[in-house]
Each structure stands twice: as structure tokens, then as C-alpha cells.
PDB file of C-alpha atoms in Angstrom:
ATOM      1  CA  MET A   1      52.662 -11.316  90.913  1.00 49.00           C
ATOM      2  CA  ASN A   2      54.683 -13.307  92.819  1.00 57.00           C
ATOM      3  CA  GLU A   3      58.229 -11.715  93.644  1.00 59.00           C
ATOM      4  CA  PRO A   4      61.270 -13.868  92.909  1.00 61.00           C
ATOM      5  CA  ALA A   5      62.432 -16.308  95.499  1.00 69.00           C
ATOM      6  CA  PHE A   6      65.978 -16.884  96.342  1.00 78.00           C
ATOM      7  CA  THR A   7      68.278 -17.564  99.187  1.00 82.00           C
ATOM      8  CA  LEU A   8      71.539 -16.368 100.431  1.00 82.00           C
ATOM      9  CA  VAL A   9      73.321 -19.548  99.563  1.00 84.00           C
ATOM     10  CA  GLN A  10      72.391 -19.393  95.957  1.00 87.00           C
ATOM     11  CA  LEU A  11      73.495 -15.627  96.004  1.00 89.00           C
ATOM     12  CA  ARG A  12      77.267 -16.807  97.422  1.00 89.00           C
ATOM     13  CA  TYR A  13      77.453 -19.528  95.221  1.00 91.00           C
ATOM     14  CA  PHE A  14      76.727 -17.674  92.246  1.00 92.00           C
ATOM     15  CA  GLU A  15      79.235 -14.726  93.366  1.00 92.00           C
ATOM     16  CA  SER A  16      81.661 -17.228  93.886  1.00 92.00           C
ATOM     17  CA  ALA A  17      81.371 -18.804  90.628  1.00 92.00           C
ATOM     18  CA  ALA A  18      81.186 -15.553  89.091  1.00 92.00           C
ATOM     19  CA  ARG A  19      84.380 -14.289  90.307  1.00 92.00           C
ATOM     20  CA  HIS A  20      86.185 -17.384  89.631  1.00 92.00           C
ATOM     21  CA  LEU A  21      84.486 -18.027  86.389  1.00 92.00           C
ATOM     22  CA  SER A  22      84.684 -21.703  87.272  1.00 92.00           C
ATOM     23  CA  MET A  23      82.209 -24.088  89.163  1.00 91.00           C
ATOM     24  CA  THR A  24      85.109 -26.363  89.881  1.00 91.00           C
ATOM     25  CA  ALA A  25      87.166 -23.065  91.917  1.00 91.00           C
ATOM     26  CA  ALA A  26      83.853 -22.226  93.368  1.00 91.00           C
ATOM     27  CA  SER A  27      83.092 -25.490  95.040  1.00 91.00           C
ATOM     28  CA  LYS A  28      86.722 -25.909  96.340  1.00 91.00           C
ATOM     29  CA  GLU A  29      86.253 -22.471  97.939  1.00 89.00           C
ATOM     30  CA  LEU A  30      82.706 -23.042  99.322  1.00 88.00           C
ATOM     31  CA  MET A  31      83.616 -26.576 100.150  1.00 89.00           C
ATOM     32  CA  VAL A  32      80.859 -28.405  98.756  1.00 86.00           C
ATOM     33  CA  SER A  33      80.098 -30.383  95.646  1.00 88.00           C
ATOM     34  CA  GLN A  34      80.374 -28.866  92.111  1.00 90.00           C
ATOM     35  CA  SER A  35      76.727 -30.161  91.568  1.00 89.00           C
ATOM     36  CA  ALA A  36      75.895 -28.194  94.655  1.00 87.00           C
ATOM     37  CA  VAL A  37      77.099 -25.089  93.068  1.00 91.00           C
ATOM     38  CA  SER A  38      75.567 -25.583  89.681  1.00 91.00           C
ATOM     39  CA  THR A  39      72.329 -26.726  91.257  1.00 91.00           C
ATOM     40  CA  ALA A  40      71.724 -23.598  93.297  1.00 89.00           C
ATOM     41  CA  ILE A  41      72.827 -21.234  90.200  1.00 92.00           C
ATOM     42  CA  ALA A  42      70.413 -22.921  87.844  1.00 91.00           C
ATOM     43  CA  GLN A  43      67.723 -22.708  90.487  1.00 89.00           C
ATOM     44  CA  LEU A  44      68.549 -18.956  90.740  1.00 90.00           C
ATOM     45  CA  GLU A  45      68.654 -18.412  87.019  1.00 90.00           C
ATOM     46  CA  LYS A  46      65.214 -20.262  86.727  1.00 89.00           C
ATOM     47  CA  GLU A  47      63.754 -18.252  89.649  1.00 87.00           C
ATOM     48  CA  MET A  48      64.734 -14.885  88.086  1.00 87.00           C
ATOM     49  CA  GLY A  49      63.857 -15.968  84.532  1.00 88.00           C
ATOM     50  CA  VAL A  50      67.365 -14.733  83.248  1.00 89.00           C
ATOM     51  CA  GLN A  51      70.741 -16.321  82.450  1.00 92.00           C
ATOM     52  CA  PHE A  52      73.515 -15.080  84.293  1.00 91.00           C
ATOM     53  CA  LEU A  53      76.474 -17.769  83.204  1.00 91.00           C
ATOM     54  CA  LEU A  54      77.185 -19.143  79.725  1.00 90.00           C
ATOM     55  CA  ARG A  55      78.945 -22.819  80.338  1.00 88.00           C
ATOM     56  CA  HIS A  56      81.505 -23.635  78.137  1.00 86.00           C
ATOM     57  CA  HIS A  57      82.546 -27.301  77.844  1.00 77.00           C
ATOM     58  CA  ALA A  58      86.326 -27.386  79.376  1.00 72.00           C
ATOM     59  CA  ARG A  59      86.794 -23.876  79.142  1.00 78.00           C
ATOM     60  CA  GLY A  60      84.840 -22.632  82.226  1.00 86.00           C
ATOM     61  CA  LEU A  61      82.164 -19.788  82.467  1.00 91.00           C
ATOM     62  CA  SER A  62      81.271 -16.455  81.135  1.00 91.00           C
ATOM     63  CA  LEU A  63      79.054 -13.831  82.603  1.00 90.00           C
ATOM     64  CA  THR A  64      76.107 -12.911  80.396  1.00 91.00           C
ATOM     65  CA  THR A  65      75.447  -9.392  80.095  1.00 90.00           C
ATOM     66  CA  ALA A  66      72.682  -9.902  82.664  1.00 89.00           C
ATOM     67  CA  GLY A  67      75.066 -11.867  84.484  1.00 88.00           C
ATOM     68  CA  GLU A  68      77.397  -9.005  84.942  1.00 90.00           C
ATOM     69  CA  ALA A  69      75.002  -6.522  86.239  1.00 89.00           C
ATOM     70  CA  PHE A  70      73.732  -9.093  88.704  1.00 90.00           C
ATOM     71  CA  TYR A  71      76.981  -9.670  89.734  1.00 90.00           C
ATOM     72  CA  LYS A  72      77.900  -6.155  91.039  1.00 88.00           C
ATOM     73  CA  ARG A  73      74.701  -6.095  92.700  1.00 86.00           C
ATOM     74  CA  VAL A  74      75.048  -9.236  94.317  1.00 88.00           C
ATOM     75  CA  LEU A  75      78.346  -8.169  95.950  1.00 86.00           C
ATOM     76  CA  ASP A  76      76.938  -4.978  97.233  1.00 81.00           C
ATOM     77  CA  PHE A  77      73.938  -6.899  98.839  1.00 83.00           C
ATOM     78  CA  LEU A  78      76.212  -9.632 100.357  1.00 82.00           C
ATOM     79  CA  ALA A  79      78.436  -6.998 101.943  1.00 77.00           C
ATOM     80  CA  HIS A  80      75.674  -5.136 103.425  1.00 74.00           C
ATOM     81  CA  GLY A  81      74.253  -8.486 104.526  1.00 71.00           C
ATOM     82  CA  ALA A  82      77.367  -9.228 106.258  1.00 64.00           C
ATOM     83  CA  GLU A  83      77.524  -5.632 107.838  1.00 64.00           C
ATOM     84  CA  LEU A  84      73.766  -6.070 109.080  1.00 62.00           C
ATOM     85  CA  VAL A  85      74.735  -9.458 110.608  1.00 61.00           C
ATOM     86  CA  GLU A  86      78.064  -7.369 112.392  1.00 60.00           C
ATOM     87  CA  THR A  87      75.828  -4.625 113.432  1.00 58.00           C
ATOM     88  CA  ALA A  88      73.339  -7.043 115.223  1.00 57.00           C
ATOM     89  CA  ARG A  89      76.234  -9.137 116.826  1.00 54.00           C
ATOM     90  CA  GLN A  90      78.238  -5.891 117.951  1.00 53.00           C
ATOM     91  CA  SER A  91      75.327  -3.604 118.834  1.00 49.00           C
ATOM     92  CA  GLY A  92      77.135  -1.008 116.529  1.00 50.00           C
ATOM     93  CA  THR A  93      79.801  -0.791 119.266  1.00 54.00           C
ATOM     94  CA  GLU A  94      82.792  -2.625 117.405  1.00 65.00           C
ATOM     95  CA  LEU A  95      83.796  -3.236 113.678  1.00 74.00           C
ATOM     96  CA  VAL A  96      84.458  -6.587 112.795  1.00 83.00           C
ATOM     97  CA  GLY A  97      85.244  -8.766 109.796  1.00 83.00           C
ATOM     98  CA  THR A  98      87.109  -8.238 106.392  1.00 86.00           C
ATOM     99  CA  LEU A  99      87.991  -5.143 104.558  1.00 90.00           C
ATOM    100  CA  THR A 100      90.101  -5.112 101.403  1.00 90.00           C
ATOM    101  CA  VAL A 101      92.024  -2.552 100.335  1.00 94.00           C
ATOM    102  CA  GLY A 102      94.392  -1.637  96.893  1.00 94.00           C
ATOM    103  CA  CYS A 103      97.117   0.368  96.838  1.00 94.00           C
ATOM    104  CA  PHE A 104      99.094   1.536  94.040  1.00 92.00           C
ATOM    105  CA  ALA A 105     102.444  -0.028  94.360  1.00 89.00           C
ATOM    106  CA  THR A 106     104.793   3.164  94.560  1.00 88.00           C
ATOM    107  CA  LEU A 107     102.727   4.614  97.341  1.00 89.00           C
ATOM    108  CA  ALA A 108     102.465   1.599  99.584  1.00 89.00           C
ATOM    109  CA  PRO A 109     105.760   1.616 101.472  1.00 89.00           C
ATOM    110  CA  PHE A 110     105.394   4.994 102.255  1.00 87.00           C
ATOM    111  CA  ARG A 111     102.360   5.331 104.305  1.00 82.00           C
ATOM    112  CA  LEU A 112     100.487   1.882 104.235  1.00 88.00           C
ATOM    113  CA  PRO A 113     102.253   0.560 106.978  1.00 91.00           C
ATOM    114  CA  GLY A 114     101.695   3.305 109.610  1.00 90.00           C
ATOM    115  CA  LEU A 115      98.048   3.518 108.240  1.00 91.00           C
ATOM    116  CA  LEU A 116      97.219   0.024 109.060  1.00 92.00           C
ATOM    117  CA  ALA A 117      98.884  -0.300 112.357  1.00 93.00           C
ATOM    118  CA  GLU A 118      97.149   2.690 113.451  1.00 92.00           C
ATOM    119  CA  PHE A 119      93.504   1.041 111.803  1.00 93.00           C
ATOM    120  CA  GLU A 120      93.871  -2.154 113.332  1.00 92.00           C
ATOM    121  CA  ALA A 121      95.011  -0.367 117.051  1.00 92.00           C
ATOM    122  CA  ARG A 122      91.375   1.322 116.562  1.00 90.00           C
ATOM    123  CA  HIS A 123      89.586  -1.913 115.121  1.00 92.00           C
ATOM    124  CA  PRO A 124      91.380  -4.886 116.503  1.00 91.00           C
ATOM    125  CA  GLN A 125      88.535  -7.061 115.287  1.00 89.00           C
ATOM    126  CA  VAL A 126      88.858  -6.167 111.400  1.00 90.00           C
ATOM    127  CA  HIS A 127      91.309  -8.089 109.289  1.00 90.00           C
ATOM    128  CA  VAL A 128      92.539  -5.714 106.324  1.00 91.00           C
ATOM    129  CA  SER A 129      93.420  -7.827 103.154  1.00 89.00           C
ATOM    130  CA  LEU A 130      95.538  -5.833 100.952  1.00 91.00           C
ATOM    131  CA  ARG A 131      96.091  -5.635  97.014  1.00 91.00           C
ATOM    132  CA  GLU A 132      98.995  -4.026  95.737  1.00 91.00           C
ATOM    133  CA  GLY A 133      99.073  -3.019  91.912  1.00 89.00           C
ATOM    134  CA  GLU A 134      99.256  -0.517  89.315  1.00 89.00           C
ATOM    135  CA  HIS A 135      96.779   1.568  88.372  1.00 89.00           C
ATOM    136  CA  GLN A 136      94.498   0.043  85.737  1.00 89.00           C
ATOM    137  CA  ALA A 137      94.844  -3.536  87.917  1.00 91.00           C
ATOM    138  CA  LEU A 138      93.427  -1.604  90.972  1.00 92.00           C
ATOM    139  CA  LYS A 139      90.544  -0.167  88.729  1.00 90.00           C
ATOM    140  CA  SER A 140      89.622  -3.375  87.991  1.00 88.00           C
ATOM    141  CA  ALA A 141      89.796  -4.730  91.512  1.00 88.00           C
ATOM    142  CA  LEU A 142      87.214  -2.063  92.337  1.00 88.00           C
ATOM    143  CA  ARG A 143      84.827  -2.642  89.525  1.00 86.00           C
ATOM    144  CA  SER A 144      84.925  -6.349  90.312  1.00 81.00           C
ATOM    145  CA  GLY A 145      84.336  -5.788  93.675  1.00 82.00           C
ATOM    146  CA  GLU A 146      87.910  -7.763  94.708  1.00 85.00           C
ATOM    147  CA  THR A 147      88.520  -4.299  96.660  1.00 90.00           C
ATOM    148  CA  GLU A 148      86.255  -2.075  98.405  1.00 91.00           C
ATOM    149  CA  LEU A 149      88.531   0.955  98.383  1.00 93.00           C
ATOM    150  CA  ALA A 150      91.938   1.832  96.498  1.00 94.00           C
ATOM    151  CA  LEU A 151      94.698   4.047  97.691  1.00 94.00           C
ATOM    152  CA  LEU A 152      96.571   5.704  94.535  1.00 92.00           C
ATOM    153  CA  TYR A 153      96.594   8.657  92.248  1.00 91.00           C
ATOM    154  CA  GLY A 154      93.711  10.739  91.418  1.00 88.00           C
ATOM    155  CA  TYR A 155      94.809  10.554  87.659  1.00 86.00           C
ATOM    156  CA  ASP A 156      92.571   8.448  84.885  1.00 84.00           C
ATOM    157  CA  LEU A 157      89.680   7.746  87.182  1.00 86.00           C
ATOM    158  CA  ASP A 158      86.345   7.350  85.003  1.00 84.00           C
ATOM    159  CA  ASP A 159      82.908   8.925  86.065  1.00 85.00           C
ATOM    160  CA  ASP A 160      82.048   5.307  87.720  1.00 87.00           C
ATOM    161  CA  ILE A 161      84.406   5.668  90.320  1.00 89.00           C
ATOM    162  CA  ASP A 162      84.114   7.986  93.185  1.00 90.00           C
ATOM    163  CA  ARG A 163      87.407   9.795  94.723  1.00 91.00           C
ATOM    164  CA  GLU A 164      88.447  11.823  97.667  1.00 92.00           C
ATOM    165  CA  VAL A 165      91.537  13.571  97.587  1.00 93.00           C
ATOM    166  CA  VAL A 166      93.494  12.813 100.874  1.00 91.00           C
ATOM    167  CA  GLY A 167      96.983  14.336  99.981  1.00 89.00           C
ATOM    168  CA  THR A 168      99.251  15.620  97.586  1.00 90.00           C
ATOM    169  CA  ALA A 169     102.833  14.279  95.997  1.00 90.00           C
ATOM    170  CA  HIS A 170     105.015  17.009  94.791  1.00 92.00           C
ATOM    171  CA  PRO A 171     107.483  16.015  92.140  1.00 94.00           C
ATOM    172  CA  TYR A 172     111.257  16.557  92.828  1.00 95.00           C
ATOM    173  CA  ALA A 173     114.676  15.638  91.095  1.00 96.00           C
ATOM    174  CA  LEU A 174     117.187  13.020  92.156  1.00 96.00           C
ATOM    175  CA  VAL A 175     120.736  12.703  91.197  1.00 96.00           C
ATOM    176  CA  SER A 176     123.800  10.797  92.790  1.00 96.00           C
ATOM    177  CA  GLU A 177     125.562  12.361  95.724  1.00 94.00           C
ATOM    178  CA  ASP A 178     128.598  13.483  93.622  1.00 94.00           C
ATOM    179  CA  HIS A 179     126.711  15.026  91.046  1.00 94.00           C
ATOM    180  CA  ARG A 180     127.432  18.678  90.122  1.00 93.00           C
ATOM    181  CA  LEU A 181     123.932  19.740  91.338  1.00 94.00           C
ATOM    182  CA  ALA A 182     124.248  18.003  94.694  1.00 93.00           C
ATOM    183  CA  ARG A 183     126.643  20.439  95.872  1.00 89.00           C
ATOM    184  CA  ARG A 184     124.326  23.123  95.857  1.00 87.00           C
ATOM    185  CA  LYS A 185     123.589  24.384  99.553  1.00 84.00           C
ATOM    186  CA  ASN A 186     119.866  25.218  99.015  1.00 89.00           C
ATOM    187  CA  ARG A 187     119.428  21.943  96.878  1.00 92.00           C
ATOM    188  CA  LYS A 188     117.323  23.614  94.384  1.00 93.00           C
ATOM    189  CA  VAL A 189     117.505  23.100  90.662  1.00 94.00           C
ATOM    190  CA  SER A 190     115.286  24.031  87.557  1.00 94.00           C
ATOM    191  CA  LEU A 191     114.488  21.522  84.731  1.00 94.00           C
ATOM    192  CA  GLN A 192     116.972  23.463  82.242  1.00 94.00           C
ATOM    193  CA  ASP A 193     119.584  22.705  84.598  1.00 93.00           C
ATOM    194  CA  LEU A 194     118.681  18.776  83.927  1.00 93.00           C
ATOM    195  CA  ALA A 195     118.226  19.539  79.758  1.00 91.00           C
ATOM    196  CA  ASP A 196     121.583  17.797  78.847  1.00 89.00           C
ATOM    197  CA  GLU A 197     121.419  14.986  81.578  1.00 93.00           C
ATOM    198  CA  PRO A 198     120.618  11.306  80.597  1.00 95.00           C
ATOM    199  CA  MET A 199     117.332  10.182  82.732  1.00 95.00           C
ATOM    200  CA  VAL A 200     116.508   7.040  84.741  1.00 96.00           C
ATOM    201  CA  LEU A 201     112.712   6.885  84.134  1.00 95.00           C
ATOM    202  CA  LEU A 202     110.039   5.215  86.469  1.00 94.00           C
ATOM    203  CA  ASP A 203     108.397   3.145  83.482  1.00 92.00           C
ATOM    204  CA  LEU A 204     104.898   2.673  84.735  1.00 89.00           C
ATOM    205  CA  PRO A 205     101.626   3.419  82.902  1.00 85.00           C
ATOM    206  CA  HIS A 206     100.790   7.158  83.282  1.00 84.00           C
ATOM    207  CA  SER A 207     103.719   7.583  85.460  1.00 87.00           C
ATOM    208  CA  ARG A 208     105.918   7.803  82.699  1.00 89.00           C
ATOM    209  CA  GLU A 209     103.653   9.912  80.774  1.00 90.00           C
ATOM    210  CA  TYR A 210     103.262  12.234  83.808  1.00 89.00           C
ATOM    211  CA  LEU A 211     107.025  12.533  84.356  1.00 91.00           C
ATOM    212  CA  GLN A 212     108.221  12.859  80.704  1.00 90.00           C
ATOM    213  CA  ALA A 213     105.394  15.588  80.240  1.00 90.00           C
ATOM    214  CA  ILE A 214     106.836  17.799  83.203  1.00 92.00           C
ATOM    215  CA  LEU A 215     110.303  17.920  81.342  1.00 92.00           C
ATOM    216  CA  SER A 216     108.591  18.707  77.985  1.00 91.00           C
ATOM    217  CA  ASN A 217     106.557  21.352  79.314  1.00 90.00           C
ATOM    218  CA  ALA A 218     109.518  23.073  80.396  1.00 90.00           C
ATOM    219  CA  GLY A 219     111.217  22.830  77.108  1.00 91.00           C
ATOM    220  CA  VAL A 220     113.255  20.171  78.054  1.00 91.00           C
ATOM    221  CA  GLU A 221     113.462  16.852  76.059  1.00 90.00           C
ATOM    222  CA  PRO A 222     113.900  14.198  78.183  1.00 87.00           C
ATOM    223  CA  ARG A 223     116.965  11.831  76.854  1.00 90.00           C
ATOM    224  CA  VAL A 224     115.982   8.315  78.916  1.00 93.00           C
ATOM    225  CA  ARG A 225     118.938   6.271  79.143  1.00 95.00           C
ATOM    226  CA  HIS A 226     117.024   3.623  81.317  1.00 96.00           C
ATOM    227  CA  ARG A 227     113.624   2.524  82.179  1.00 95.00           C
ATOM    228  CA  THR A 228     112.370   0.415  85.151  1.00 94.00           C
ATOM    229  CA  THR A 229     109.151  -0.308  86.777  1.00 92.00           C
ATOM    230  CA  GLY A 230     110.824  -0.435  90.150  1.00 91.00           C
ATOM    231  CA  TYR A 231     110.920   2.498  92.309  1.00 92.00           C
ATOM    232  CA  GLU A 232     114.255   1.544  94.101  1.00 94.00           C
ATOM    233  CA  THR A 233     115.608   0.241  91.195  1.00 95.00           C
ATOM    234  CA  VAL A 234     115.381   4.034  89.707  1.00 96.00           C
ATOM    235  CA  ARG A 235     116.691   5.469  93.088  1.00 96.00           C
ATOM    236  CA  ALA A 236     120.036   2.860  92.997  1.00 96.00           C
ATOM    237  CA  PHE A 237     120.487   3.588  89.150  1.00 97.00           C
ATOM    238  CA  VAL A 238     120.834   7.234  89.763  1.00 96.00           C
ATOM    239  CA  ALA A 239     122.656   6.674  92.964  1.00 96.00           C
ATOM    240  CA  HIS A 240     125.496   5.016  90.817  1.00 96.00           C
ATOM    241  CA  GLY A 241     125.704   8.153  88.234  1.00 95.00           C
ATOM    242  CA  HIS A 242     123.493   6.610  85.665  1.00 96.00           C
ATOM    243  CA  GLY A 243     121.278   9.438  85.300  1.00 95.00           C
ATOM    244  CA  PHE A 244     118.979  11.803  87.131  1.00 96.00           C
ATOM    245  CA  ALA A 245     115.166  10.683  87.619  1.00 96.00           C
ATOM    246  CA  LEU A 246     112.004  12.667  88.499  1.00 96.00           C
ATOM    247  CA  LEU A 247     109.959  10.956  91.535  1.00 95.00           C
ATOM    248  CA  ASN A 248     107.048  12.205  93.529  1.00 91.00           C
ATOM    249  CA  GLN A 249     107.523  10.002  96.717  1.00 89.00           C
ATOM    250  CA  CYS A 250     110.579  11.138  98.781  1.00 90.00           C
ATOM    251  CA  PRO A 251     111.717   8.421 101.429  1.00 90.00           C
ATOM    252  CA  PRO A 252     113.285  10.022 104.719  1.00 89.00           C
ATOM    253  CA  ALA A 253     116.736   7.996 103.631  1.00 91.00           C
ATOM    254  CA  GLU A 254     118.898   8.873 101.132  1.00 93.00           C
ATOM    255  CA  THR A 255     120.720   5.644 101.266  1.00 93.00           C
ATOM    256  CA  THR A 256     119.423   3.170  98.468  1.00 92.00           C
ATOM    257  CA  TYR A 257     119.700  -0.733  98.460  1.00 93.00           C
ATOM    258  CA  SER A 258     122.799  -0.694  96.669  1.00 90.00           C
ATOM    259  CA  GLY A 259     124.431   1.274  99.525  1.00 93.00           C
ATOM    260  CA  ALA A 260     124.876   4.421  97.610  1.00 94.00           C
ATOM    261  CA  ARG A 261     123.140   7.674  98.269  1.00 95.00           C
ATOM    262  CA  ALA A 262     120.297   9.457  95.869  1.00 95.00           C
ATOM    263  CA  VAL A 263     120.131  13.044  96.761  1.00 95.00           C
ATOM    264  CA  PRO A 264     116.519  14.840  96.547  1.00 96.00           C
ATOM    265  CA  LEU A 265     116.636  18.096  94.780  1.00 96.00           C
ATOM    266  CA  THR A 266     113.690  20.697  95.190  1.00 95.00           C
ATOM    267  CA  LEU A 267     112.303  21.991  91.775  1.00 95.00           C
ATOM    268  CA  THR A 268     112.254  25.718  91.471  1.00 94.00           C
ATOM    269  CA  ASP A 269     109.754  25.238  88.070  1.00 93.00           C
ATOM    270  CA  ASP A 270     106.087  25.382  88.704  1.00 91.00           C
ATOM    271  CA  VAL A 271     105.080  22.071  88.116  1.00 91.00           C
ATOM    272  CA  PRO A 272     101.844  19.839  88.603  1.00 86.00           C
ATOM    273  CA  SER A 273     101.610  17.789  91.796  1.00 89.00           C
ATOM    274  CA  LEU A 274      99.896  14.607  91.913  1.00 89.00           C
ATOM    275  CA  ASP A 275      96.507  13.974  93.898  1.00 91.00           C
ATOM    276  CA  ILE A 276      96.496  11.037  96.281  1.00 92.00           C
ATOM    277  CA  VAL A 277      92.905   9.901  96.621  1.00 93.00           C
ATOM    278  CA  VAL A 278      90.612   6.875  98.211  1.00 94.00           C
ATOM    279  CA  ALA A 279      88.431   5.639  95.693  1.00 93.00           C
ATOM    280  CA  SER A 280      85.418   3.453  95.517  1.00 91.00           C
ATOM    281  CA  MET A 281      82.883   2.428  93.522  1.00 88.00           C
ATOM    282  CA  ARG A 282      80.247   5.211  92.382  1.00 84.00           C
ATOM    283  CA  GLY A 283      76.555   4.392  93.697  1.00 80.00           C
ATOM    284  CA  VAL A 284      77.703   1.734  96.210  1.00 78.00           C
ATOM    285  CA  ARG A 285      77.451   2.452  99.572  1.00 81.00           C
ATOM    286  CA  LEU A 286      80.399   1.736 101.942  1.00 84.00           C
ATOM    287  CA  THR A 287      80.421  -0.623 104.373  1.00 86.00           C
ATOM    288  CA  ARG A 288      81.263   0.938 108.018  1.00 87.00           C
ATOM    289  CA  ARG A 289      84.728  -0.613 108.010  1.00 90.00           C
ATOM    290  CA  ALA A 290      85.458   1.024 104.565  1.00 91.00           C
ATOM    291  CA  GLN A 291      84.193   4.337 105.817  1.00 91.00           C
ATOM    292  CA  GLU A 292      86.379   4.483 108.991  1.00 92.00           C
ATOM    293  CA  PHE A 293      89.291   3.222 106.856  1.00 93.00           C
ATOM    294  CA  ARG A 294      88.570   6.184 104.322  1.00 93.00           C
ATOM    295  CA  LYS A 295      88.234   8.792 107.364  1.00 92.00           C
ATOM    296  CA  LEU A 296      91.611   7.454 108.683  1.00 92.00           C
ATOM    297  CA  CYS A 297      93.095   8.113 105.493  1.00 90.00           C
ATOM    298  CA  ARG A 298      92.168  11.751 105.747  1.00 88.00           C
ATOM    299  CA  THR A 299      93.562  12.126 109.101  1.00 87.00           C
ATOM    300  CA  LEU A 300      96.869  10.370 108.356  1.00 82.00           C
ATOM    301  CA  TYR A 301      97.528  12.683 105.266  1.00 74.00           C
ATOM    302  CA  ALA A 302      96.560  15.564 107.321  1.00 64.00           C
ATOM    303  CA  ARG A 303      99.491  15.243 109.452  1.00 64.00           C
TER     304      ARG A 303
END
């Protein structure tokens, strides 16, 4: 029985069309005619004996079930094909190419700049492309192959996603500088100390449930006065006396964007920390670029 024959060009054309769900967008990205993309994919489907894409008049493309499974395999195949070329050209001594990394929005300002600076100093021929976003968007990006790795919190990760814990983030309370609790010399409080206070809530999916659960588990019913998806907005609202907040990432400076100060207080309660993880798709072999980036994450957070 003859093995199906296909070309790298056909796979690249299919990958682009499947990612954009558009022949037109794929042709623009690949800088070839739309008919060239369409013909290559049709030949690929004929050779495989399977339809991967459904063509919808004036509504682009959609993947069949077989197409979705094939797309994931093609992403892995192309990534490691590029790595094979890289290894041949560099004789295994230097990493080159592009690495796409996702990062949870509230984590990005704290560790990512230093992490990238150190990685680029070690591997100057690697271009790191970043995708900053929320938890669900980063999981989707991993599954679609848009990112190879993601730095995020270790909650709500399904079985198809591998994760390696590289650090922990401990919750703390935040109050304005003229708040009665900010005058404590040891800067320590219990959650009961905040029971009658209004709260400024970081209103991000999973984050809000985690933060509210910390209070509920301590017998405190949170009285949310303001909600915002902006980490620095939370800090600014707290600094101006709109309420207290619970957060996990603590900047070295207490001054907020508004110029007022927000004072961090250590919690005396036994409250759960959040794991910080480097995530990747299970069963997908990481490129050497991704392996080195993950290794550096371990080293950086260990410091």
C-alpha cells in the first residue's frame, strides 16, 4: 500500500488557512495567490482521502473534526521541522528562530521584563513573541498552537495541559496610607480586621472567585464597593480610600499611578497561595527554545 505523499508547502498553506479560517488571509500572509493556497489544500485533502476544511461562501472556512486533529499534528510537525533546520545550520551550538510565549496579565509586569532580558542575553538569535492575556485566552492559545508556553497561575488547568510549578504568590491585604491598619508597626492584619471594610475587587475570571473565597473561608462576607479588571486601578482606588483589596503580586514601590500610596499588609491567617506555573500542551515535544525558556523560568523564580 502506497503511503500518502504531501509536501511541506501544502502543510504550511493548510496551517495558515486553518489558523485564519480564511483562504484570503492565508494568501496575504504567505504572499501567494488565493488559488495557490486553495489548490495546495485540495491536493493535500485528496492525497489523504480526508476533508479537513469546509468552505462557506462569503463566510470563510471551518475545520472538520478530522481537520482539527490534523491541524494540531501539523503545528507540531512544522515546529520540529524548523528546529531540524535550525540544528543543522547551527550544529546544535546556538538557538535561533521564534518562540511565542503567553503570560497572564497581572504576572507580566513583575517577572517578564527581567526574564526576557536574561533570555535574550543568553540566546540573542531567538526572537521571543509575547501574548499577554487572561487565563482562558492563554489556554486557548496553547491549544491552538499560537503559543508554545504560557506563564500563568496554576488553577483551572485541564488534563491536556502540562504544568511545572516555578513559584508561588502569597495573598496580602492592601490599604491606604492613612488607614487605621496601616499604622501598625508590624504591618500584620487578620482577615477579621477587615470584616466591616468595603472592598475593591480585582474582577478577573478565577481571580475574583479566589480572592472572595479567601474572605469567605475566614468567615468574612466581602462587601464589594468597586470592581475593576485593572491591577493598577485596584491599587489606585485603595490608595484614595475607596476600600481595601486582596492581591498576590506586590510591587516594590507603594506609590500608585495616581501619586497616592497603597500600603501592603501581611495576613496572619492561614490562606492558600497561588502556584505560578509554566504551561504547555501535553504530548507535544517542546522545541529547544521553549525548553531553555522554561529552564530559565525555574532559575529566575528560585532566586
